[in-house]
Amino acid sequence: MSEKDFIANHPATIENGNFQWSAPSNIALVKYWGKKANQIPANPSISFTLNNCKTITKLAFAKKTETGNFSFDLLFEGKPKEDFKPKIQKFLERIEVYCPYLKQYHLTIDTENTFPHSSGIASSASGMAALSMNIMSLEKALNPEMSEEYFYQKASFLARLGSGSACRSVKGSVVVWGNHAEIEGSSDLFGVALPTKIHDNFSNYQDTILLVDKGEKQVSSTVGHDLMHNHPFAEQRFAQAHENLSAIKTVLETGNLEDFIKIVESEALTLHTMMMTSMPYFILMKPNTLEIINRIWKFRNETNIPICFTLDAGANVHVLYPENVRATVLQFIKDELLGYCQNGQYICDVIGTGSIQL
Ligand code: DP6
């Protein structure tokens, strides 16, 4: 598939209607950090789809007479949210060539998250994925012959143009985004479900998200990605991501949790190392992030329970572990880690399967 395969030219034959989709957040195991023009990733990444952290978006559309501009209202939890509008306007402009029918409609986008807005959990992945699913439902209504495969590929393609990691929130439990020599069907343009059988060790894999710092990040992901241009370690890092993706693919098939932990923790620390070694340099971890990491290492050494951490572009810690140690790990988290969380807040999540039409 190439970009031009995603250009639609269906007449806007439907007067009005509405759709509603939920889309989950995802947590990368091999990280996307650095991109080229048009949201093309500098390296392939892989993530677990989450189940409970979701955005639910309703899209209502009504034909209008003026078709020169995008026209939309944006509601967050039912109330107008002007400060979200520029991001959506930019997204619509980016996807205009692929979805020209959108300009024929007035859109009402009503969105909410299942996690607290101020939790520091990025809602751009789930938000852009949920909106893209709705847009594809509209496109499918205009073109009922569309195959299911195309529907999901284009939804992921559109989501990527909104936010790179959003393309991994459309479909599948383990999703790869970015060309990788060993992963058939992988693409820089959209995410694909890892086309292999995942070992039972990863069934219902748990992700407990420790909310260490809910404040606004000092450096946005967009700026961070940009700093990978002219970064002294960029080329080695991009090559390493290819190697780590090969290795984790094997691990996900064989269920080797020891190797899983090594790759996932190394990826998390490498991501933050890239931030600390860019120019300008910056640190998104907080002292409590490091306290938690050290406590996790100590607990793992003492108990041999295969828990590990990963980080996204912030101070929060994702604690990953198999379902069969859930009770023990949750007790450890409550006893030893919640003291490092802002207001003791955390979210229990688990591997999920992707977006759902409601
Ligand atoms: C650290 O997808 O938020 O979470 O494409 O600029 O919207 P944009 O960036 P974004 O970057 C996420 C980076 C990450 C790692 C990852 O999810 O792979």
mmCIF file of N, CA, C and O in Angstrom, residues 119-207:
data_model
loop_
_atom_site.group_PDB
_atom_site.id
_atom_site.type_symbol
_atom_site.label_atom_id
_atom_site.label_comp_id
_atom_site.label_asym_id
_atom_site.label_seq_id
_atom_site.Cartn_x
_atom_site.Cartn_y
_atom_site.Cartn_z
ATOM 1 N N SER A 119 -4.272 13.269 34.329
ATOM 2 C CA SER A 119 -3.461 12.194 34.895
ATOM 3 C C SER A 119 -2.052 12.151 34.326
ATOM 4 O O SER A 119 -1.213 11.416 34.808
ATOM 5 N N GLY A 120 -1.807 12.939 33.292
ATOM 6 C CA GLY A 120 -0.500 12.869 32.652
ATOM 7 C C GLY A 120 -0.434 11.724 31.658
ATOM 8 O O GLY A 120 0.578 11.505 30.997
ATOM 9 N N ILE A 121 -1.531 10.977 31.508
ATOM 10 C CA ILE A 121 -1.565 9.914 30.496
ATOM 11 C C ILE A 121 -1.914 10.575 29.166
ATOM 12 O O ILE A 121 -2.893 11.306 29.088
ATOM 13 N N ALA A 122 -1.101 10.305 28.165
ATOM 14 C CA ALA A 122 -1.336 10.944 26.875
ATOM 15 C C ALA A 122 -2.662 10.474 26.314
ATOM 16 O O ALA A 122 -2.912 9.274 26.221
ATOM 17 N N SER A 123 -3.531 11.392 25.969
ATOM 18 C CA SER A 123 -4.800 11.005 25.365
ATOM 19 C C SER A 123 -4.738 11.159 23.856
ATOM 20 O O SER A 123 -5.702 10.883 23.170
ATOM 21 N N SER A 124 -3.573 11.614 23.321
ATOM 22 C CA SER A 124 -3.538 11.849 21.881
ATOM 23 C C SER A 124 -3.618 10.530 21.111
ATOM 24 O O SER A 124 -4.276 10.468 20.063
ATOM 25 N N ALA A 125 -3.020 9.459 21.622
ATOM 26 C CA ALA A 125 -3.069 8.183 20.897
ATOM 27 C C ALA A 125 -4.502 7.667 20.825
ATOM 28 O O ALA A 125 -5.039 7.423 19.743
ATOM 29 N N SER A 126 -5.150 7.556 21.994
ATOM 30 C CA SER A 126 -6.519 7.035 21.988
ATOM 31 C C SER A 126 -7.468 8.020 21.317
ATOM 32 O O SER A 126 -8.390 7.625 20.599
ATOM 33 N N GLY A 127 -7.244 9.309 21.525
ATOM 34 C CA GLY A 127 -8.133 10.324 20.950
ATOM 35 C C GLY A 127 -8.088 10.349 19.436
ATOM 36 O O GLY A 127 -9.137 10.355 18.765
ATOM 37 N N MET A 128 -6.881 10.355 18.876
ATOM 38 C CA MET A 128 -6.766 10.394 17.416
ATOM 39 C C MET A 128 -7.253 9.081 16.795
ATOM 40 O O MET A 128 -7.819 9.076 15.702
ATOM 41 N N ALA A 129 -7.043 7.972 17.522
ATOM 42 C CA ALA A 129 -7.523 6.685 16.997
ATOM 43 C C ALA A 129 -9.049 6.658 17.000
ATOM 44 O O ALA A 129 -9.668 6.262 16.006
ATOM 45 N N ALA A 130 -9.670 7.116 18.089
ATOM 46 C CA ALA A 130 -11.143 7.075 18.167
ATOM 47 C C ALA A 130 -11.763 7.963 17.088
ATOM 48 O O ALA A 130 -12.754 7.583 16.440
ATOM 49 N N LEU A 131 -11.179 9.135 16.871
ATOM 50 C CA LEU A 131 -11.713 10.025 15.839
ATOM 51 C C LEU A 131 -11.545 9.401 14.446
ATOM 52 O O LEU A 131 -12.464 9.442 13.613
ATOM 53 N N SER A 132 -10.396 8.786 14.211
ATOM 54 C CA SER A 132 -10.148 8.162 12.900
ATOM 55 C C SER A 132 -11.107 7.004 12.636
ATOM 56 O O SER A 132 -11.553 6.814 11.494
ATOM 57 N N MET A 133 -11.439 6.251 13.672
ATOM 58 C CA MET A 133 -12.408 5.159 13.478
ATOM 59 C C MET A 133 -13.749 5.719 13.019
ATOM 60 O O MET A 133 -14.392 5.188 12.114
ATOM 61 N N ASN A 134 -14.169 6.805 13.663
ATOM 62 C CA ASN A 134 -15.450 7.420 13.285
ATOM 63 C C ASN A 134 -15.424 7.935 11.839
ATOM 64 O O ASN A 134 -16.395 7.784 11.101
ATOM 65 N N ILE A 135 -14.303 8.549 11.476
ATOM 66 C CA ILE A 135 -14.193 9.065 10.102
ATOM 67 C C ILE A 135 -14.282 7.903 9.113
ATOM 68 O O ILE A 135 -14.935 7.999 8.076
ATOM 69 N N MET A 136 -13.651 6.786 9.474
ATOM 70 C CA MET A 136 -13.729 5.631 8.568
ATOM 71 C C MET A 136 -15.132 5.035 8.512
ATOM 72 O O MET A 136 -15.538 4.499 7.475
ATOM 73 N N SER A 137 -15.889 5.129 9.600
ATOM 74 C CA SER A 137 -17.284 4.672 9.543
ATOM 75 C C SER A 137 -18.072 5.534 8.563
ATOM 76 O O SER A 137 -18.897 5.029 7.801
ATOM 77 N N LEU A 138 -17.802 6.835 8.584
ATOM 78 C CA LEU A 138 -18.467 7.722 7.619
ATOM 79 C C LEU A 138 -18.040 7.340 6.192
ATOM 80 O O LEU A 138 -18.885 7.199 5.302
ATOM 81 N N GLU A 139 -16.734 7.133 5.999
ATOM 82 C CA GLU A 139 -16.266 6.786 4.650
ATOM 83 C C GLU A 139 -16.873 5.457 4.184
ATOM 84 O O GLU A 139 -17.230 5.300 3.012
ATOM 85 N N LYS A 140 -16.999 4.530 5.108
ATOM 86 C CA LYS A 140 -17.583 3.230 4.730
ATOM 87 C C LYS A 140 -19.063 3.381 4.367
ATOM 88 O O LYS A 140 -19.570 2.689 3.471
ATOM 89 N N ALA A 141 -19.732 4.300 5.041
ATOM 90 C CA ALA A 141 -21.144 4.551 4.695
ATOM 91 C C ALA A 141 -21.238 5.113 3.268
ATOM 92 O O ALA A 141 -22.175 4.807 2.528
ATOM 93 N N LEU A 142 -20.220 5.898 2.869
ATOM 94 C CA LEU A 142 -20.219 6.462 1.510
ATOM 95 C C LEU A 142 -19.748 5.429 0.486
ATOM 96 O O LEU A 142 -20.018 5.556 -0.703
ATOM 97 N N ASN A 143 -19.015 4.427 0.960
ATOM 98 C CA ASN A 143 -18.441 3.416 0.069
ATOM 99 C C ASN A 143 -18.610 2.034 0.706
ATOM 100 O O ASN A 143 -17.659 1.459 1.237
ATOM 101 N N PRO A 144 -19.844 1.488 0.680
ATOM 102 C CA PRO A 144 -20.131 0.256 1.414
ATOM 103 C C PRO A 144 -19.309 -0.950 0.945
ATOM 104 O O PRO A 144 -19.195 -1.931 1.681
ATOM 105 N N GLU A 145 -18.709 -0.862 -0.233
ATOM 106 C CA GLU A 145 -17.917 -2.004 -0.720
ATOM 107 C C GLU A 145 -16.554 -2.140 -0.035
ATOM 108 O O GLU A 145 -15.857 -3.124 -0.239
ATOM 109 N N MET A 146 -16.188 -1.153 0.728
ATOM 110 C CA MET A 146 -14.855 -1.151 1.339
ATOM 111 C C MET A 146 -14.607 -2.442 2.144
ATOM 112 O O MET A 146 -15.469 -2.892 2.889
ATOM 113 N N SER A 147 -13.405 -3.014 1.975
ATOM 114 C CA SER A 147 -13.099 -4.247 2.724
ATOM 115 C C SER A 147 -12.758 -3.895 4.169
ATOM 116 O O SER A 147 -12.340 -2.770 4.474
ATOM 117 N N GLU A 148 -12.897 -4.899 5.020
ATOM 118 C CA GLU A 148 -12.582 -4.676 6.433
ATOM 119 C C GLU A 148 -11.090 -4.361 6.611
ATOM 120 O O GLU A 148 -10.709 -3.520 7.415
ATOM 121 N N GLU A 149 -10.265 -5.043 5.808
ATOM 122 C CA GLU A 149 -8.821 -4.819 5.905
ATOM 123 C C GLU A 149 -8.477 -3.357 5.588
ATOM 124 O O GLU A 149 -7.720 -2.700 6.303
ATOM 125 N N TYR A 150 -9.075 -2.855 4.519
ATOM 126 C CA TYR A 150 -8.821 -1.462 4.122
ATOM 127 C C TYR A 150 -9.328 -0.503 5.195
ATOM 128 O O TYR A 150 -8.680 0.486 5.533
ATOM 129 N N PHE A 151 -10.502 -0.815 5.741
ATOM 130 C CA PHE A 151 -11.115 0.024 6.779
ATOM 131 C C PHE A 151 -10.132 0.245 7.935
ATOM 132 O O PHE A 151 -9.867 1.380 8.341
ATOM 133 N N TYR A 152 -9.566 -0.850 8.434
ATOM 134 C CA TYR A 152 -8.673 -0.722 9.591
ATOM 135 C C TYR A 152 -7.315 -0.136 9.204
ATOM 136 O O TYR A 152 -6.718 0.616 9.976
ATOM 137 N N GLN A 153 -6.829 -0.505 8.012
ATOM 138 C CA GLN A 153 -5.536 0.062 7.590
ATOM 139 C C GLN A 153 -5.638 1.571 7.432
ATOM 140 O O GLN A 153 -4.786 2.321 7.883
ATOM 141 N N LYS A 154 -6.711 2.013 6.800
ATOM 142 C CA LYS A 154 -6.828 3.459 6.596
ATOM 143 C C LYS A 154 -7.100 4.172 7.917
ATOM 144 O O LYS A 154 -6.614 5.285 8.131
ATOM 145 N N ALA A 155 -7.868 3.529 8.815
ATOM 146 C CA ALA A 155 -8.096 4.150 10.130
ATOM 147 C C ALA A 155 -6.749 4.377 10.827
ATOM 148 O O ALA A 155 -6.494 5.444 11.388
ATOM 149 N N SER A 156 -5.869 3.377 10.771
ATOM 150 C CA SER A 156 -4.556 3.497 11.404
ATOM 151 C C SER A 156 -3.700 4.544 10.677
ATOM 152 O O SER A 156 -2.984 5.331 11.306
ATOM 153 N N PHE A 157 -3.814 4.554 9.349
ATOM 154 C CA PHE A 157 -3.093 5.537 8.523
ATOM 155 C C PHE A 157 -3.497 6.964 8.918
ATOM 156 O O PHE A 157 -2.642 7.847 9.103
ATOM 157 N N LEU A 158 -4.802 7.187 9.085
ATOM 158 C CA LEU A 158 -5.284 8.529 9.460
ATOM 159 C C LEU A 158 -4.835 8.869 10.884
ATOM 160 O O LEU A 158 -4.369 9.979 11.146
ATOM 161 N N ALA A 159 -4.972 7.886 11.790
ATOM 162 C CA ALA A 159 -4.593 8.124 13.189
ATOM 163 C C ALA A 159 -3.119 8.529 13.274
ATOM 164 O O ALA A 159 -2.750 9.427 14.032
ATOM 165 N N ARG A 160 -2.281 7.882 12.464
ATOM 166 C CA ARG A 160 -0.849 8.207 12.449
ATOM 167 C C ARG A 160 -0.621 9.675 12.091
ATOM 168 O O ARG A 160 0.251 10.335 12.642
ATOM 169 N N LEU A 161 -1.450 10.190 11.177
ATOM 170 C CA LEU A 161 -1.269 11.584 10.777
ATOM 171 C C LEU A 161 -1.681 12.536 11.909
ATOM 172 O O LEU A 161 -1.256 13.685 11.939
ATOM 173 N N GLY A 162 -2.520 12.037 12.826
ATOM 174 C CA GLY A 162 -2.883 12.835 13.999
ATOM 175 C C GLY A 162 -1.804 12.780 15.069
ATOM 176 O O GLY A 162 -1.367 13.797 15.601
ATOM 177 N N SER A 163 -1.352 11.579 15.367
ATOM 178 C CA SER A 163 -0.276 11.368 16.343
ATOM 179 C C SER A 163 0.327 10.004 16.040
ATOM 180 O O SER A 163 -0.418 9.017 15.934
ATOM 181 N N GLY A 164 1.643 9.946 15.889
ATOM 182 C CA GLY A 164 2.281 8.709 15.435
ATOM 183 C C GLY A 164 1.818 7.478 16.201
ATOM 184 O O GLY A 164 1.340 6.492 15.622
ATOM 185 N N SER A 165 1.923 7.531 17.527
ATOM 186 C CA SER A 165 1.626 6.339 18.315
ATOM 187 C C SER A 165 0.146 5.953 18.232
ATOM 188 O O SER A 165 -0.217 4.818 18.551
ATOM 189 N N ALA A 166 -0.713 6.874 17.786
ATOM 190 C CA ALA A 166 -2.155 6.578 17.675
ATOM 191 C C ALA A 166 -2.428 5.464 16.662
ATOM 192 O O ALA A 166 -3.416 4.741 16.784
ATOM 193 N N CYS A 167 -1.533 5.299 15.692
ATOM 194 C CA CYS A 167 -1.776 4.269 14.671
ATOM 195 C C CYS A 167 -1.659 2.874 15.277
ATOM 196 O O CYS A 167 -2.082 1.893 14.671
ATOM 197 N N ARG A 168 -1.092 2.779 16.500
ATOM 198 C CA ARG A 168 -1.010 1.479 17.173
ATOM 199 C C ARG A 168 -2.212 1.223 18.082
ATOM 200 O O ARG A 168 -2.221 0.243 18.820
ATOM 201 N N SER A 169 -3.218 2.114 18.064
ATOM 202 C CA SER A 169 -4.385 1.970 18.958
ATOM 203 C C SER A 169 -5.641 1.541 18.224
ATOM 204 O O SER A 169 -6.733 1.688 18.750
ATOM 205 N N VAL A 170 -5.497 1.029 17.013
ATOM 206 C CA VAL A 170 -6.676 0.730 16.198
ATOM 207 C C VAL A 170 -7.122 -0.725 16.335
ATOM 208 O O VAL A 170 -8.276 -1.008 16.627
ATOM 209 N N LYS A 171 -6.185 -1.638 16.130
ATOM 210 C CA LYS A 171 -6.575 -3.051 16.088
ATOM 211 C C LYS A 171 -5.426 -3.953 16.511
ATOM 212 O O LYS A 171 -4.295 -3.737 16.071
ATOM 213 N N GLY A 172 -5.718 -4.969 17.331
ATOM 214 C CA GLY A 172 -4.709 -5.959 17.718
ATOM 215 C C GLY A 172 -4.211 -5.751 19.135
ATOM 216 O O GLY A 172 -4.291 -4.651 19.681
ATOM 217 N N SER A 173 -3.669 -6.804 19.721
ATOM 218 C CA SER A 173 -3.155 -6.738 21.096
ATOM 219 C C SER A 173 -1.704 -6.295 21.127
ATOM 220 O O SER A 173 -1.269 -5.617 22.043
ATOM 221 N N VAL A 174 -0.956 -6.753 20.120
ATOM 222 C CA VAL A 174 0.449 -6.380 20.002
ATOM 223 C C VAL A 174 0.599 -5.800 18.601
ATOM 224 O O VAL A 174 0.320 -6.486 17.614
ATOM 225 N N VAL A 175 0.986 -4.543 18.524
ATOM 226 C CA VAL A 175 0.933 -3.848 17.227
ATOM 227 C C VAL A 175 2.315 -3.301 16.865
ATOM 228 O O VAL A 175 3.005 -2.721 17.711
ATOM 229 N N VAL A 176 2.679 -3.514 15.607
ATOM 230 C CA VAL A 176 3.954 -3.011 15.080
ATOM 231 C C VAL A 176 3.665 -1.869 14.123
ATOM 232 O O VAL A 176 2.780 -1.967 13.280
ATOM 233 N N TRP A 177 4.416 -0.806 14.257
ATOM 234 C CA TRP A 177 4.322 0.301 13.298
ATOM 235 C C TRP A 177 5.731 0.613 12.794
ATOM 236 O O TRP A 177 6.624 0.843 13.610
ATOM 237 N N GLY A 178 5.897 0.597 11.500
ATOM 238 C CA GLY A 178 7.196 0.907 10.897
ATOM 239 C C GLY A 178 7.743 -0.315 10.182
ATOM 240 O O GLY A 178 7.615 -1.437 10.667
ATOM 241 N N ASN A 179 8.354 -0.071 9.035
ATOM 242 C CA ASN A 179 8.923 -1.169 8.252
ATOM 243 C C ASN A 179 9.964 -1.925 9.043
ATOM 244 O O ASN A 179 10.882 -1.328 9.604
ATOM 245 N N HIS A 180 9.822 -3.244 9.057
ATOM 246 C CA HIS A 180 10.837 -4.076 9.697
ATOM 247 C C HIS A 180 11.024 -5.315 8.839
ATOM 248 O O HIS A 180 10.049 -5.971 8.462
ATOM 249 N N ALA A 181 12.300 -5.621 8.546
ATOM 250 C CA ALA A 181 12.618 -6.674 7.579
ATOM 251 C C ALA A 181 11.966 -8.005 7.935
ATOM 252 O O ALA A 181 11.589 -8.774 7.049
ATOM 253 N N GLU A 182 11.824 -8.305 9.239
ATOM 254 C CA GLU A 182 11.334 -9.632 9.625
ATOM 255 C C GLU A 182 9.834 -9.673 9.894
ATOM 256 O O GLU A 182 9.314 -10.718 10.271
ATOM 257 N N ILE A 183 9.157 -8.555 9.751
ATOM 258 C CA ILE A 183 7.722 -8.569 10.065
ATOM 259 C C ILE A 183 6.915 -8.299 8.802
ATOM 260 O O ILE A 183 6.861 -7.171 8.295
ATOM 261 N N GLU A 184 6.334 -9.391 8.336
ATOM 262 C CA GLU A 184 5.606 -9.325 7.074
ATOM 263 C C GLU A 184 4.431 -8.359 7.184
ATOM 264 O O GLU A 184 3.695 -8.386 8.172
ATOM 265 N N GLY A 185 4.297 -7.511 6.193
ATOM 266 C CA GLY A 185 3.169 -6.578 6.176
ATOM 267 C C GLY A 185 3.421 -5.310 6.967
ATOM 268 O O GLY A 185 2.589 -4.397 6.954
ATOM 269 N N SER A 186 4.579 -5.224 7.671
ATOM 270 C CA SER A 186 4.826 -4.016 8.469
ATOM 271 C C SER A 186 5.008 -2.821 7.541
ATOM 272 O O SER A 186 5.500 -2.958 6.412
ATOM 273 N N SER A 187 4.615 -1.656 8.037
ATOM 274 C CA SER A 187 4.598 -0.470 7.176
ATOM 275 C C SER A 187 4.877 0.784 7.992
ATOM 276 O O SER A 187 4.495 0.870 9.162
ATOM 277 N N ASP A 188 5.517 1.748 7.333
ATOM 278 C CA ASP A 188 5.696 3.061 7.969
ATOM 279 C C ASP A 188 4.384 3.836 7.992
ATOM 280 O O ASP A 188 4.266 4.832 8.704
ATOM 281 N N LEU A 189 3.409 3.373 7.202
ATOM 282 C CA LEU A 189 2.187 4.172 7.009
ATOM 283 C C LEU A 189 1.083 3.849 8.001
ATOM 284 O O LEU A 189 0.183 4.655 8.210
ATOM 285 N N PHE A 190 1.112 2.656 8.563
ATOM 286 C CA PHE A 190 0.043 2.261 9.504
ATOM 287 C C PHE A 190 0.550 1.130 10.399
ATOM 288 O O PHE A 190 1.547 0.473 10.094
ATOM 289 N N GLY A 191 -0.175 0.899 11.487
ATOM 290 C CA GLY A 191 0.176 -0.188 12.401
ATOM 291 C C GLY A 191 -0.446 -1.493 11.936
ATOM 292 O O GLY A 191 -1.512 -1.488 11.319
ATOM 293 N N VAL A 192 0.228 -2.600 12.236
ATOM 294 C CA VAL A 192 -0.336 -3.936 11.934
ATOM 295 C C VAL A 192 -0.217 -4.808 13.178
ATOM 296 O O VAL A 192 0.743 -4.692 13.942
ATOM 297 N N ALA A 193 -1.208 -5.670 13.383
ATOM 298 C CA ALA A 193 -1.120 -6.620 14.492
ATOM 299 C C ALA A 193 0.067 -7.536 14.221
ATOM 300 O O ALA A 193 0.265 -7.971 13.075
ATOM 301 N N LEU A 194 0.877 -7.819 15.245
ATOM 302 C CA LEU A 194 2.027 -8.707 15.057
ATOM 303 C C LEU A 194 1.512 -10.043 14.524
ATOM 304 O O LEU A 194 0.693 -10.693 15.172
ATOM 305 N N PRO A 195 1.983 -10.437 13.324
ATOM 306 C CA PRO A 195 1.356 -11.597 12.672
ATOM 307 C C PRO A 195 1.901 -12.936 13.156
ATOM 308 O O PRO A 195 2.201 -13.806 12.373
ATOM 309 N N THR A 196 2.065 -13.082 14.480
ATOM 310 C CA THR A 196 2.527 -14.364 15.009
ATOM 311 C C THR A 196 1.731 -14.674 16.271
ATOM 312 O O THR A 196 1.111 -13.791 16.850
ATOM 313 N N LYS A 197 1.809 -15.939 16.684
ATOM 314 C CA LYS A 197 1.073 -16.334 17.897
ATOM 315 C C LYS A 197 1.844 -15.834 19.118
ATOM 316 O O LYS A 197 3.032 -16.095 19.276
ATOM 317 N N ILE A 198 1.166 -15.125 19.979
ATOM 318 C CA ILE A 198 1.786 -14.593 21.197
ATOM 319 C C ILE A 198 1.709 -15.681 22.281
ATOM 320 O O ILE A 198 0.665 -16.309 22.468
ATOM 321 N N HIS A 199 2.813 -15.877 22.979
ATOM 322 C CA HIS A 199 2.875 -16.911 24.026
ATOM 323 C C HIS A 199 1.874 -16.627 25.160
ATOM 324 O O HIS A 199 1.624 -15.456 25.496
ATOM 325 N N ASP A 200 1.363 -17.713 25.747
ATOM 326 C CA ASP A 200 0.377 -17.583 26.827
ATOM 327 C C ASP A 200 0.868 -16.772 28.026
ATOM 328 O O ASP A 200 0.070 -16.235 28.783
ATOM 329 N N ASN A 201 2.190 -16.731 28.222
ATOM 330 C CA ASN A 201 2.726 -15.913 29.327
ATOM 331 C C ASN A 201 2.247 -14.470 29.241
ATOM 332 O O ASN A 201 2.233 -13.753 30.240
ATOM 333 N N PHE A 202 1.903 -14.044 28.029
ATOM 334 C CA PHE A 202 1.502 -12.640 27.851
ATOM 335 C C PHE A 202 -0.021 -12.461 27.815
ATOM 336 O O PHE A 202 -0.491 -11.345 27.621
ATOM 337 N N SER A 203 -0.770 -13.564 28.029
ATOM 338 C CA SER A 203 -2.236 -13.426 28.051
ATOM 339 C C SER A 203 -2.624 -12.568 29.241
ATOM 340 O O SER A 203 -2.134 -12.796 30.355
ATOM 341 N N ASN A 204 -3.470 -11.626 29.002
ATOM 342 C CA ASN A 204 -3.924 -10.709 30.076
ATOM 343 C C ASN A 204 -2.756 -10.070 30.820
ATOM 344 O O ASN A 204 -2.837 -9.844 32.033
ATOM 345 N N TYR A 205 -1.671 -9.798 30.118
ATOM 346 C CA TYR A 205 -0.520 -9.148 30.756
ATOM 347 C C TYR A 205 -0.981 -7.844 31.401
ATOM 348 O O TYR A 205 -1.803 -7.112 30.854
ATOM 349 N N GLN A 206 -0.464 -7.593 32.590
ATOM 350 C CA GLN A 206 -0.960 -6.455 33.379
ATOM 351 C C GLN A 206 -0.072 -5.225 33.190
ATOM 352 O O GLN A 206 1.152 -5.339 33.066
ATOM 353 N N ASP A 207 -0.699 -4.068 33.219
ATOM 354 C CA ASP A 207 0.027 -2.793 33.210
ATOM 355 C C ASP A 207 -0.595 -1.909 34.291
ATOM 356 O O ASP A 207 -1.724 -1.443 34.128
#
